[in-house]
Tab-separated table of C-alpha atoms and ligand atoms in Angstrom:
chain	number	residue	atom	x	y	z
D	700	MET	CA	56.519	-58.213	-10.904
D	701	LYS	CA	54.796	-57.342	-7.088
D	702	LYS	CA	51.633	-55.829	-9.584
D	703	PHE	CA	52.047	-59.298	-11.745
D	704	PHE	CA	52.039	-61.742	-8.189
D	705	PHE	CA	48.616	-59.638	-7.266
D	706	THR	CA	46.970	-60.123	-10.183
D	707	ILE	CA	47.787	-64.060	-10.446
D	708	LEU	CA	46.505	-64.267	-7.111
D	709	PHE	CA	43.386	-62.228	-7.810
D	710	LEU	CA	42.555	-64.061	-10.885
D	711	GLN	CA	42.912	-67.465	-8.694
D	712	SER	CA	40.993	-66.467	-6.156
D	713	PHE	CA	38.148	-65.398	-9.308
D	714	VAL	CA	38.514	-68.882	-10.751
D	715	PHE	CA	37.490	-70.591	-7.019
D	716	LEU	CA	34.647	-68.110	-6.162
D	717	TYR	CA	33.348	-69.047	-9.196
D	718	SER	CA	33.793	-72.843	-9.181
D	719	GLN	CA	32.194	-72.435	-5.497
D	720	GLN	CA	29.253	-70.699	-6.686
D	721	ASN	CA	27.693	-73.676	-8.599
D	722	LYS	CA	28.682	-76.595	-5.970
D	723	ALA	CA	27.701	-74.784	-3.095
D	724	ASN	CA	24.750	-76.098	-1.241
D	725	TYR	CA	20.962	-74.531	-2.554
D	726	ASP	CA	19.154	-77.254	-1.042
D	727	GLU	CA	17.512	-76.758	2.401
D	728	SER	CA	17.023	-80.562	3.196
D	729	LYS	CA	20.764	-80.449	2.696
D	730	ILE	CA	21.115	-78.026	5.762
D	731	PRO	CA	22.855	-79.696	8.830
D	732	ALA	CA	20.697	-79.484	12.121
D	733	TYR	CA	22.207	-76.566	13.823
D	734	ASN	CA	21.942	-74.421	17.082
D	735	LEU	CA	21.925	-70.889	17.337
D	736	PRO	CA	23.644	-69.370	20.264
D	737	ASP	CA	20.819	-67.536	22.502
D	738	PRO	CA	22.061	-64.033	22.422
D	739	LEU	CA	20.714	-63.249	25.731
D	740	ILE	CA	22.409	-65.761	27.471
D	741	PHE	CA	26.182	-64.961	28.365
D	742	ASN	CA	28.877	-67.086	28.130
D	743	ASN	CA	28.956	-68.832	31.725
D	744	GLY	CA	24.899	-70.050	31.074
D	745	SER	CA	23.520	-67.098	32.919
D	746	ARG	CA	20.227	-65.722	31.099
D	747	VAL	CA	20.171	-62.039	30.409
D	748	THR	CA	16.734	-60.398	32.112
D	749	SER	CA	17.080	-56.492	31.975
D	750	LYS	CA	18.709	-54.464	29.533
D	751	GLU	CA	21.645	-53.513	32.416
D	752	ASP	CA	22.518	-56.894	32.296
D	753	TRP	CA	21.898	-56.660	28.216
D	754	ILE	CA	24.765	-53.897	28.214
D	755	LYS	CA	27.627	-56.569	29.608
D	756	ARG	CA	26.412	-59.275	27.322
D	757	ARG	CA	26.644	-56.820	24.955
D	758	ASN	CA	30.103	-56.324	25.549
D	759	GLU	CA	31.116	-60.244	25.404
D	760	LEU	CA	29.575	-60.577	22.436
D	761	TYR	CA	31.022	-57.409	20.250
D	762	LYS	CA	34.236	-59.084	21.708
D	763	THR	CA	33.575	-62.576	20.605
D	764	PHE	CA	33.382	-61.234	17.250
D	765	GLU	CA	36.442	-58.765	17.345
D	766	ASN	CA	38.287	-61.704	17.858
D	767	GLU	CA	36.969	-64.272	16.244
D	768	VAL	CA	35.629	-62.786	13.228
D	769	TYR	CA	36.470	-59.335	12.273
D	770	GLY	CA	39.970	-58.368	13.969
D	771	ILE	CA	40.205	-55.687	16.029
D	772	ALA	CA	40.625	-52.001	14.817
D	773	PRO	CA	43.479	-50.343	16.798
D	774	GLN	CA	42.566	-46.941	19.006
D	775	TRP	CA	42.024	-43.959	16.525
D	776	LYS	CA	44.381	-40.908	17.885
D	777	GLY	CA	45.350	-39.105	15.369
D	778	LYS	CA	44.312	-36.181	13.551
D	779	ILE	CA	41.709	-35.377	10.573
D	780	ILE	CA	42.015	-32.564	8.614
D	781	PRO	CA	39.519	-31.431	6.226
D	782	THR	CA	40.346	-29.671	3.006
D	783	GLU	CA	37.218	-28.769	0.378
D	784	ILE	CA	38.816	-29.735	-3.175
D	785	SER	CA	35.517	-28.460	-4.987
D	786	SER	CA	32.142	-26.905	-4.430
D	787	ASP	CA	28.933	-26.878	-6.844
D	788	LEU	CA	26.132	-24.904	-5.699
D	789	GLN	CA	23.960	-25.612	-8.312
D	790	ALA	CA	24.386	-29.870	-8.845
D	791	MET	CA	21.659	-32.248	-9.615
D	792	ASN	CA	20.218	-29.536	-12.112
D	793	GLY	CA	20.301	-27.306	-9.219
D	794	LYS	CA	18.995	-29.936	-6.356
D	795	ALA	CA	21.836	-29.858	-4.321
D	796	ILE	CA	24.665	-28.491	-3.071
D	797	ARG	CA	27.858	-31.025	-4.260
D	798	LYS	CA	31.412	-31.330	-2.537
D	799	GLU	CA	34.002	-33.294	-2.562
D	800	ILE	CA	36.357	-33.321	0.841
D	801	ASN	CA	39.842	-34.271	1.004
D	802	LEU	CA	40.927	-35.896	4.823
D	803	LYS	CA	43.806	-36.476	5.556
D	804	LEU	CA	44.223	-38.934	8.725
D	805	LYS	CA	47.224	-38.587	10.093
D	806	ASN	CA	48.603	-40.829	13.065
D	807	GLY	CA	52.107	-39.536	13.854
D	808	ASN	CA	54.232	-39.229	10.751
D	809	LYS	CA	51.895	-41.625	9.114
D	810	GLU	CA	48.836	-40.525	6.797
D	811	LEU	CA	46.766	-41.559	4.404
D	812	ASN	CA	44.149	-38.947	2.325
D	813	VAL	CA	40.533	-40.230	1.527
D	814	THR	CA	38.065	-37.855	-1.245
D	815	LEU	CA	34.689	-37.833	0.321
D	816	LEU	CA	31.874	-37.164	-2.228
D	817	VAL	CA	28.697	-34.801	-0.431
D	818	TYR	CA	25.469	-34.383	-1.809
D	819	LEU	CA	23.256	-32.390	0.065
D	820	PRO	CA	19.404	-30.929	-0.897
D	821	ASN	CA	19.230	-27.476	-1.551
D	822	SER	CA	17.501	-26.798	1.317
D	823	ALA	CA	17.835	-25.569	5.100
D	824	GLY	CA	19.975	-28.437	6.929
D	825	PRO	CA	21.027	-30.064	8.950
D	826	VAL	CA	20.039	-32.847	7.033
D	827	PRO	CA	20.274	-36.408	7.943
D	828	VAL	CA	22.397	-38.402	5.517
D	829	PHE	CA	23.178	-41.579	4.192
D	830	LEU	CA	26.846	-42.541	4.550
D	831	GLY	CA	27.916	-45.471	2.451
D	832	TYR	CA	31.391	-47.147	0.495
D	833	ASN	CA	31.420	-47.218	-3.133
D	834	PHE	CA	32.793	-49.792	-5.461
D	835	GLY	CA	33.408	-47.892	-8.637
D	836	GLY	CA	34.980	-44.515	-7.290
D	837	ASN	CA	33.103	-41.227	-6.515
D	838	HIS	CA	32.855	-40.691	-10.116
D	839	SER	CA	30.364	-43.792	-10.756
D	840	VAL	CA	27.872	-42.650	-8.115
D	841	THR	CA	26.498	-40.086	-10.752
D	842	ASP	CA	26.908	-38.582	-14.139
D	843	GLU	CA	28.428	-35.520	-13.398
D	844	PRO	CA	31.769	-34.516	-15.217
D	845	GLY	CA	32.931	-32.014	-11.828
D	846	ILE	CA	33.539	-35.578	-9.372
D	847	SER	CA	37.030	-36.414	-9.249
D	848	ILE	CA	38.704	-40.063	-10.223
D	849	PRO	CA	40.090	-42.202	-7.328
D	850	THR	CA	43.654	-42.449	-7.765
D	851	SER	CA	43.933	-44.996	-5.496
D	852	TRP	CA	44.319	-49.134	-6.496
D	853	MET	CA	41.228	-50.328	-8.217
D	854	ARG	CA	40.002	-53.458	-9.777
D	855	ASN	CA	40.626	-54.002	-13.314
D	856	ASP	CA	37.319	-53.819	-14.969
D	857	GLU	CA	37.262	-53.375	-18.718
D	858	GLU	CA	33.744	-52.902	-18.715
D	859	ASP	CA	34.451	-49.651	-16.057
D	860	GLY	CA	37.246	-49.159	-18.417
D	861	VAL	CA	40.014	-49.352	-15.163
D	862	SER	CA	43.041	-50.518	-16.375
D	863	GLN	CA	46.473	-51.012	-14.644
D	864	ASN	CA	44.647	-50.623	-11.484
D	865	LYS	CA	43.804	-47.199	-12.022
D	866	GLY	CA	40.213	-45.845	-12.890
D	867	SER	CA	39.319	-43.731	-15.324
D	868	GLU	CA	36.544	-41.454	-17.247
D	869	LYS	CA	34.589	-44.705	-18.752
D	870	GLY	CA	33.828	-45.746	-15.076
D	871	ARG	CA	31.734	-42.142	-14.827
D	872	GLY	CA	28.234	-42.526	-14.372
D	873	LYS	CA	28.298	-46.565	-14.019
D	874	SER	CA	26.221	-47.038	-11.032
D	875	VAL	CA	23.760	-44.123	-10.943
D	876	SER	CA	21.263	-46.945	-10.526
D	877	GLN	CA	22.704	-47.898	-7.225
D	878	TRP	CA	22.752	-44.859	-5.777
D	879	GLN	CA	19.479	-42.850	-6.573
D	880	VAL	CA	20.667	-39.775	-5.532
D	881	SER	CA	18.228	-38.184	-6.917
D	882	GLU	CA	15.077	-39.385	-4.526
D	883	LEU	CA	17.295	-39.404	-1.591
D	884	LEU	CA	17.315	-35.550	-2.144
D	885	SER	CA	14.135	-34.573	-3.198
D	886	ARG	CA	13.459	-36.982	0.265
D	887	GLY	CA	15.223	-34.714	2.135
D	888	TYR	CA	18.477	-36.805	2.831
D	889	GLY	CA	21.753	-36.309	1.640
D	890	LEU	CA	24.154	-38.625	0.554
D	891	VAL	CA	28.373	-38.981	1.955
D	892	THR	CA	29.989	-41.780	-0.021
D	893	LEU	CA	33.638	-42.893	-0.189
D	894	TYR	CA	35.326	-44.646	-2.441
D	895	TYR	CA	36.335	-47.971	-0.518
D	896	GLY	CA	39.657	-48.651	-1.900
D	897	ASP	CA	40.989	-45.541	-0.495
D	898	ILE	CA	40.700	-47.033	3.004
D	899	ASP	CA	42.441	-50.086	2.214
D	900	PRO	CA	42.394	-51.793	-1.510
D	901	ASP	CA	40.695	-55.089	-1.962
D	902	PHE	CA	43.644	-57.413	-2.251
D	903	ASP	CA	45.237	-59.768	0.157
D	904	ASP	CA	48.400	-57.424	0.150
D	905	GLY	CA	50.328	-58.749	3.766
D	906	PHE	CA	48.947	-56.187	5.962
D	907	THR	CA	50.895	-53.051	4.436
D	908	ASN	CA	48.814	-50.891	2.511
D	909	GLY	CA	45.601	-48.517	3.136
D	910	VAL	CA	44.804	-47.831	6.673
D	911	HIS	CA	46.946	-50.715	7.586
D	912	GLY	CA	50.000	-48.521	6.933
D	913	LEU	CA	48.856	-45.717	9.371
D	914	TYR	CA	49.775	-48.365	12.214
D	915	ASP	CA	53.371	-49.967	12.817
D	916	GLN	CA	51.404	-53.731	13.453
D	917	LYS	CA	52.700	-56.980	13.015
D	918	PRO	CA	49.378	-58.851	12.001
D	919	ASP	CA	48.462	-61.623	14.122
D	920	GLN	CA	45.367	-63.591	14.712
D	921	THR	CA	42.795	-60.910	15.810
D	922	SER	CA	44.457	-57.920	13.815
D	923	TRP	CA	42.109	-56.307	11.559
D	924	GLY	CA	40.964	-57.148	8.177
D	925	SER	CA	39.643	-55.401	5.625
D	926	VAL	CA	35.928	-55.478	6.763
D	927	ALA	CA	36.664	-53.991	9.762
D	928	ALA	CA	39.133	-51.664	8.315
D	929	TRP	CA	36.142	-50.519	6.310
D	930	ALA	CA	34.284	-49.672	9.480
D	931	TRP	CA	36.673	-47.945	11.014
D	932	GLY	CA	37.185	-45.646	7.944
D	933	LEU	CA	33.402	-44.955	8.166
D	934	SER	CA	33.773	-43.889	11.497
D	935	ARG	CA	36.393	-41.952	10.689
D	936	VAL	CA	34.095	-40.174	8.198
D	937	MET	CA	31.817	-40.038	11.324
D	938	ASP	CA	34.304	-38.404	13.533
D	939	TRP	CA	34.383	-35.465	10.446
D	940	MET	CA	30.487	-35.461	9.980
D	941	GLU	CA	30.242	-34.543	14.236
D	942	THR	CA	32.047	-31.120	13.170
D	943	TYR	CA	30.418	-30.275	9.704
D	944	PRO	CA	27.255	-28.358	10.269
D	945	SER	CA	24.754	-28.667	7.743
D	946	ILE	CA	24.735	-32.469	8.281
D	947	ASP	CA	23.003	-34.252	11.120
D	948	SER	CA	25.453	-36.183	13.035
D	949	LYS	CA	22.713	-37.698	14.696
D	950	LYS	CA	20.843	-38.782	11.788
D	951	VAL	CA	23.220	-40.689	9.864
D	952	ILE	CA	22.668	-43.609	8.196
D	953	VAL	CA	24.875	-46.280	7.635
D	954	ILE	CA	24.347	-48.406	4.150
D	955	GLY	CA	26.738	-51.062	2.161
D	956	HIS	CA	25.984	-53.443	-0.499
D	957	SER	CA	27.672	-57.054	-0.599
D	958	ARG	CA	31.113	-57.232	1.229
D	959	LEU	CA	30.149	-53.593	2.322
D	960	GLY	CA	26.763	-54.378	3.416
D	961	LYS	CA	29.187	-56.348	5.972
D	962	THR	CA	30.999	-53.775	6.614
D	963	ALA	CA	27.911	-51.426	7.239
D	964	LEU	CA	26.711	-53.799	9.376
D	965	TRP	CA	30.121	-54.297	11.147
D	966	ALA	CA	30.224	-50.490	11.349
D	967	GLY	CA	26.832	-50.458	12.902
D	968	ALA	CA	27.755	-52.578	15.801
D	969	SER	CA	31.331	-50.974	16.565
D	970	ASP	CA	30.430	-47.098	16.909
D	971	THR	CA	26.958	-45.901	18.459
D	972	ARG	CA	26.961	-42.887	16.679
D	973	PHE	CA	25.632	-44.760	13.706
D	974	ALA	CA	21.892	-43.990	14.184
D	975	MET	CA	21.033	-46.211	11.655
D	976	VAL	CA	22.110	-49.663	9.511
D	977	ILE	CA	21.093	-51.148	6.140
D	978	SER	CA	22.977	-54.221	4.615
D	979	ASN	CA	21.700	-54.832	1.044
D	980	ASN	CA	22.561	-58.525	-0.036
D	981	SER	CA	25.754	-58.894	2.665
D	982	GLY	CA	25.568	-62.257	2.541
D	983	CYS	CA	28.591	-64.343	3.844
D	984	GLY	CA	29.935	-62.538	7.321
D	985	GLY	CA	26.755	-59.901	6.716
D	986	ALA	CA	23.442	-60.570	7.853
D	987	ALA	CA	23.265	-64.462	7.026
D	988	LEU	CA	23.250	-67.317	9.559
D	989	SER	CA	26.765	-69.087	8.863
D	990	LYS	CA	25.809	-71.822	10.211
D	991	ARG	CA	22.946	-73.082	8.104
D	992	ILE	CA	25.805	-73.863	5.378
D	993	TYR	CA	23.892	-72.468	2.501
D	994	GLY	CA	25.742	-70.417	-0.278
D	995	GLU	CA	28.515	-68.742	0.357
D	996	THR	CA	30.243	-70.574	3.473
D	997	VAL	CA	33.074	-69.455	5.913
D	998	GLY	CA	35.178	-71.648	4.473
D	999	ILE	CA	34.951	-70.251	0.621
D	1000	ILE	CA	34.728	-66.712	2.110
D	1001	ASN	CA	38.230	-67.242	3.771
D	1002	THR	CA	39.961	-68.866	0.519
D	1003	ALA	CA	38.683	-66.483	-1.504
D	1004	PHE	CA	39.047	-63.285	0.320
D	1005	PRO	CA	41.706	-63.930	2.847
D	1006	HIS	CA	42.155	-59.990	3.793
D	1007	TRP	CA	38.338	-59.110	4.600
D	1008	PHE	CA	38.580	-61.367	8.045
D	1009	CYS	CA	40.722	-61.729	10.917
D	1010	ASN	CA	42.835	-64.767	10.924
D	1011	ASN	CA	41.102	-66.747	13.848
D	1012	PHE	CA	38.166	-67.043	11.512
D	1013	ASN	CA	39.965	-69.419	9.529
D	1014	LYS	CA	39.698	-72.129	12.458
D	1015	TYR	CA	35.596	-72.324	11.681
D	1016	ASN	CA	36.244	-73.334	7.658
D	1017	GLU	CA	34.061	-75.858	7.270
D	1018	LYS	CA	33.350	-76.219	11.100
D	1019	GLU	CA	30.762	-73.907	10.994
D	1020	ALA	CA	28.941	-75.285	14.185
D	1021	ALA	CA	32.245	-74.503	16.402
D	1022	LEU	CA	31.571	-70.375	15.820
D	1023	PRO	CA	30.779	-69.051	19.339
D	1024	VAL	CA	29.017	-66.654	17.689
D	1025	ASP	CA	26.534	-66.338	14.780
D	1026	GLN	CA	25.080	-63.174	12.624
D	1027	HIS	CA	21.988	-62.847	14.230
D	1028	GLU	CA	24.310	-61.664	17.036
D	1029	LEU	CA	25.548	-59.471	15.067
D	1030	LEU	CA	22.231	-57.469	14.558
D	1031	ALA	CA	21.065	-57.886	17.609
D	1032	ILE	CA	24.251	-55.587	18.947
D	1033	ILE	CA	23.064	-52.826	17.051
D	1034	ALA	CA	20.003	-53.103	18.849
D	1035	PRO	CA	18.351	-50.718	19.879
D	1036	ARG	CA	19.040	-48.803	16.779
D	1037	PRO	CA	16.806	-49.851	13.527
D	1038	VAL	CA	18.608	-51.796	11.213
D	1039	TYR	CA	17.376	-52.990	7.716
D	1040	VAL	CA	18.667	-56.433	6.193
D	1041	ALA	CA	17.903	-56.438	2.274
D	1042	SER	CA	17.671	-59.861	0.108
D	1043	ALA	CA	17.594	-60.468	-3.581
D	1044	GLU	CA	15.081	-63.536	-4.925
D	1045	ASP	CA	17.923	-64.874	-7.640
D	1046	ASP	CA	20.940	-64.211	-5.128
D	1047	GLN	CA	20.897	-67.076	-3.016
D	1048	TRP	CA	24.772	-66.806	-2.693
D	1049	ALA	CA	23.753	-64.903	-0.270
D	1050	ASP	CA	21.558	-66.469	1.798
D	1051	PRO	CA	18.363	-65.025	1.666
D	1052	LYS	CA	16.754	-67.237	4.289
D	1053	GLY	CA	20.033	-67.402	6.363
D	1054	GLU	CA	19.479	-63.471	6.452
D	1055	PHE	CA	15.579	-63.774	7.145
D	1056	LEU	CA	16.152	-65.906	10.227
D	1057	ALA	CA	19.042	-63.613	11.761
D	1058	CYS	CA	16.234	-60.874	11.912
D	1059	VAL	CA	13.747	-63.495	13.470
D	1060	ASN	CA	16.712	-64.747	16.261
D	1061	ALA	CA	17.717	-61.126	16.690
D	1062	SER	CA	14.328	-59.592	17.318
D	1063	PRO	CA	14.131	-61.024	21.347
D	1064	VAL	CA	16.846	-58.287	22.158
D	1065	TYR	CA	15.089	-55.709	20.214
D	1066	VAL	CA	11.915	-56.202	22.795
D	1067	LEU	CA	14.213	-56.849	25.677
D	1068	LEU	CA	14.930	-53.404	25.197
D	1069	GLY	CA	11.398	-52.322	24.400
D	1070	CYS	CA	11.251	-52.046	20.645
D	1071	LYS	CA	9.035	-53.859	18.414
D	1072	GLY	CA	11.280	-56.510	17.219
D	1073	PHE	CA	10.629	-58.192	14.090
D	1074	PRO	CA	7.076	-58.760	13.004
D	1075	ALA	CA	7.557	-62.182	11.303
D	1076	ASP	CA	8.855	-65.868	11.829
D	1077	LYS	CA	8.013	-67.117	8.466
D	1078	MET	CA	9.642	-65.855	4.902
D	1079	PRO	CA	7.757	-62.865	3.333
D	1080	PRO	CA	6.995	-63.255	0.436
D	1081	VAL	CA	9.214	-61.123	-2.297
D	1082	ASN	CA	8.512	-57.672	-2.348
D	1083	SER	CA	6.528	-57.484	0.719
D	1084	PRO	CA	8.736	-55.754	3.525
D	1085	VAL	CA	8.481	-56.624	7.353
D	1086	ILE	CA	8.888	-53.642	9.388
D	1087	GLY	CA	9.397	-53.361	12.924
D	1088	ALA	CA	12.467	-51.709	15.136
D	1089	ILE	CA	14.529	-54.630	12.511
D	1090	GLY	CA	13.103	-54.533	8.599
D	1091	TYR	CA	13.424	-56.725	6.195
D	1092	HIS	CA	12.443	-57.401	2.254
D	1093	ILE	CA	13.225	-60.018	-0.268
D	1094	ARG	CA	13.155	-58.300	-3.357
D	1095	THR	CA	12.427	-59.837	-6.678
D	1096	GLY	CA	15.479	-60.075	-9.072
D	1097	GLY	CA	19.311	-60.379	-7.870
D	1098	HIS	CA	22.577	-59.326	-6.537
D	1099	ASP	CA	22.334	-55.279	-6.679
D	1100	VAL	CA	20.908	-52.470	-5.169
D	1101	LYS	CA	17.746	-51.140	-7.070
D	1102	LEU	CA	15.368	-48.318	-6.711
D	1103	TYR	CA	12.701	-50.265	-4.782
D	1104	ASP	CA	15.599	-51.134	-2.308
D	1105	TRP	CA	16.103	-47.444	-1.880
D	1106	GLN	CA	12.426	-46.730	-1.899
D	1107	GLN	CA	11.981	-49.196	1.597
D	1108	TYR	CA	15.181	-47.992	3.189
D	1109	LEU	CA	13.734	-44.166	2.520
D	1110	GLU	CA	10.542	-45.217	3.731
D	1111	PHE	CA	12.088	-47.276	6.977
D	1112	ALA	CA	14.333	-43.976	8.066
D	1113	ASP	CA	11.582	-41.676	7.848
D	1114	SER	CA	9.434	-43.583	10.391
D	1115	HIS	CA	12.239	-44.154	12.495
D	1116	LEU	CA	14.252	-40.401	12.097
D	1117	LYS	CA	12.116	-38.309	10.465
D	1118	ASN	CA	10.283	-36.642	13.601
D	1119	ARG	CA	13.037	-37.783	16.476
L	7	GCU	C1	31.415	-62.242	-3.740
L	7	GCU	C2	31.684	-63.098	-2.358
L	7	GCU	C3	30.327	-62.266	-1.118
L	7	GCU	C4	30.712	-60.391	-1.243
L	7	GCU	C5	30.372	-60.473	-3.211
L	7	GCU	C6	30.434	-58.743	-3.426
L	7	GCU	O1	30.011	-62.871	-4.194
L	7	GCU	O2	31.731	-63.788	-2.269
L	7	GCU	O3	30.674	-62.406	0.345
L	7	GCU	O4	29.041	-60.475	-0.782
L	7	GCU	O5	31.891	-60.793	-3.888
L	7	GCU	O6	30.922	-57.883	-2.448
L	7	GCU	O7	29.843	-58.129	-4.140
């Protein structure tokens, strides 16, 4: 009965979203006049003029994002118990070491198990790694047969062979093109990925499942939504990576696509151990400015996905002008660490121009901190990356992660992290 109820809820939000995608504003001339808050002005109106000031201002901005957008993740005081569950020293035709590691997150008498899939180049370590969630289960990331299928809740999807909310063999290798594992291994990087539903299943269950269940918490206006929960999960993986000698935990690049791109940005803002952040087509609640009201809006996202953000975020449904922060400030609080924002030409729902303008308006903070910032003020042509401490490109094609995107991320990572 409960399952039936959630399926109906899920279908309703899908139909709602589809209707909104056709109705949304895609006309630049219909964007209302809007004022972007200046990241370098304190809430009391005084100006940030030094790096010391910025530390205080950053804190102020971070708190506003917590309270008004993503919600507050509880402190982690639990234990993480890693167990290797499989190992192949000749994976990817001898190119890589592949491991599956179970992390048991134990908080008092409550626990949650998540499974990491780890690929490391077959060379001397420690190596820099990309860390990101997958949408379809670890077994979707490459077509290697040894990778286990998640047992946690999965969205029913005929094409991926998911029914009864359980993953299956049919999903194996389905996302190979989005991960490009051979490419990144041959460039000397490893990959750590996990299924996002292991940390928090992606439906509105009233705050009980996944990692929310590790805490006895009555949800209120500022309680963490799923994006914050997923970001929190990436920090727990980082806790483990810091103990794993083959990984260079000072060179971890957190990456995500779409809702998981929103997650990567929030993880990068929340945890300064991440050396670099990559947002692929993250859109509303990610890299796109909310105040432009172009493509997906705050009201639409909160209605379709009521569990992603904190309850306070609903105050800004159709009232974006009242938002005390905008998403350029999310990029700014990642500074001085490099951040890359990627859009796609046919993904207007995610507002490519709004993502570009977020980069432009985050740049002064990077410059204050002594970095190159973002060397552009006009939208670049397609497939022409702009590279500073903030990187940006708009690729031809739609909402996806392509080899082209990975090639830019690898260049960006090489230039910022390789010889550090
Ligand atoms: C929907 C949603 C977006 C999200 C995307 C995804 O399109 O409206 O905000 O980024 O799903 O995660 O695939």
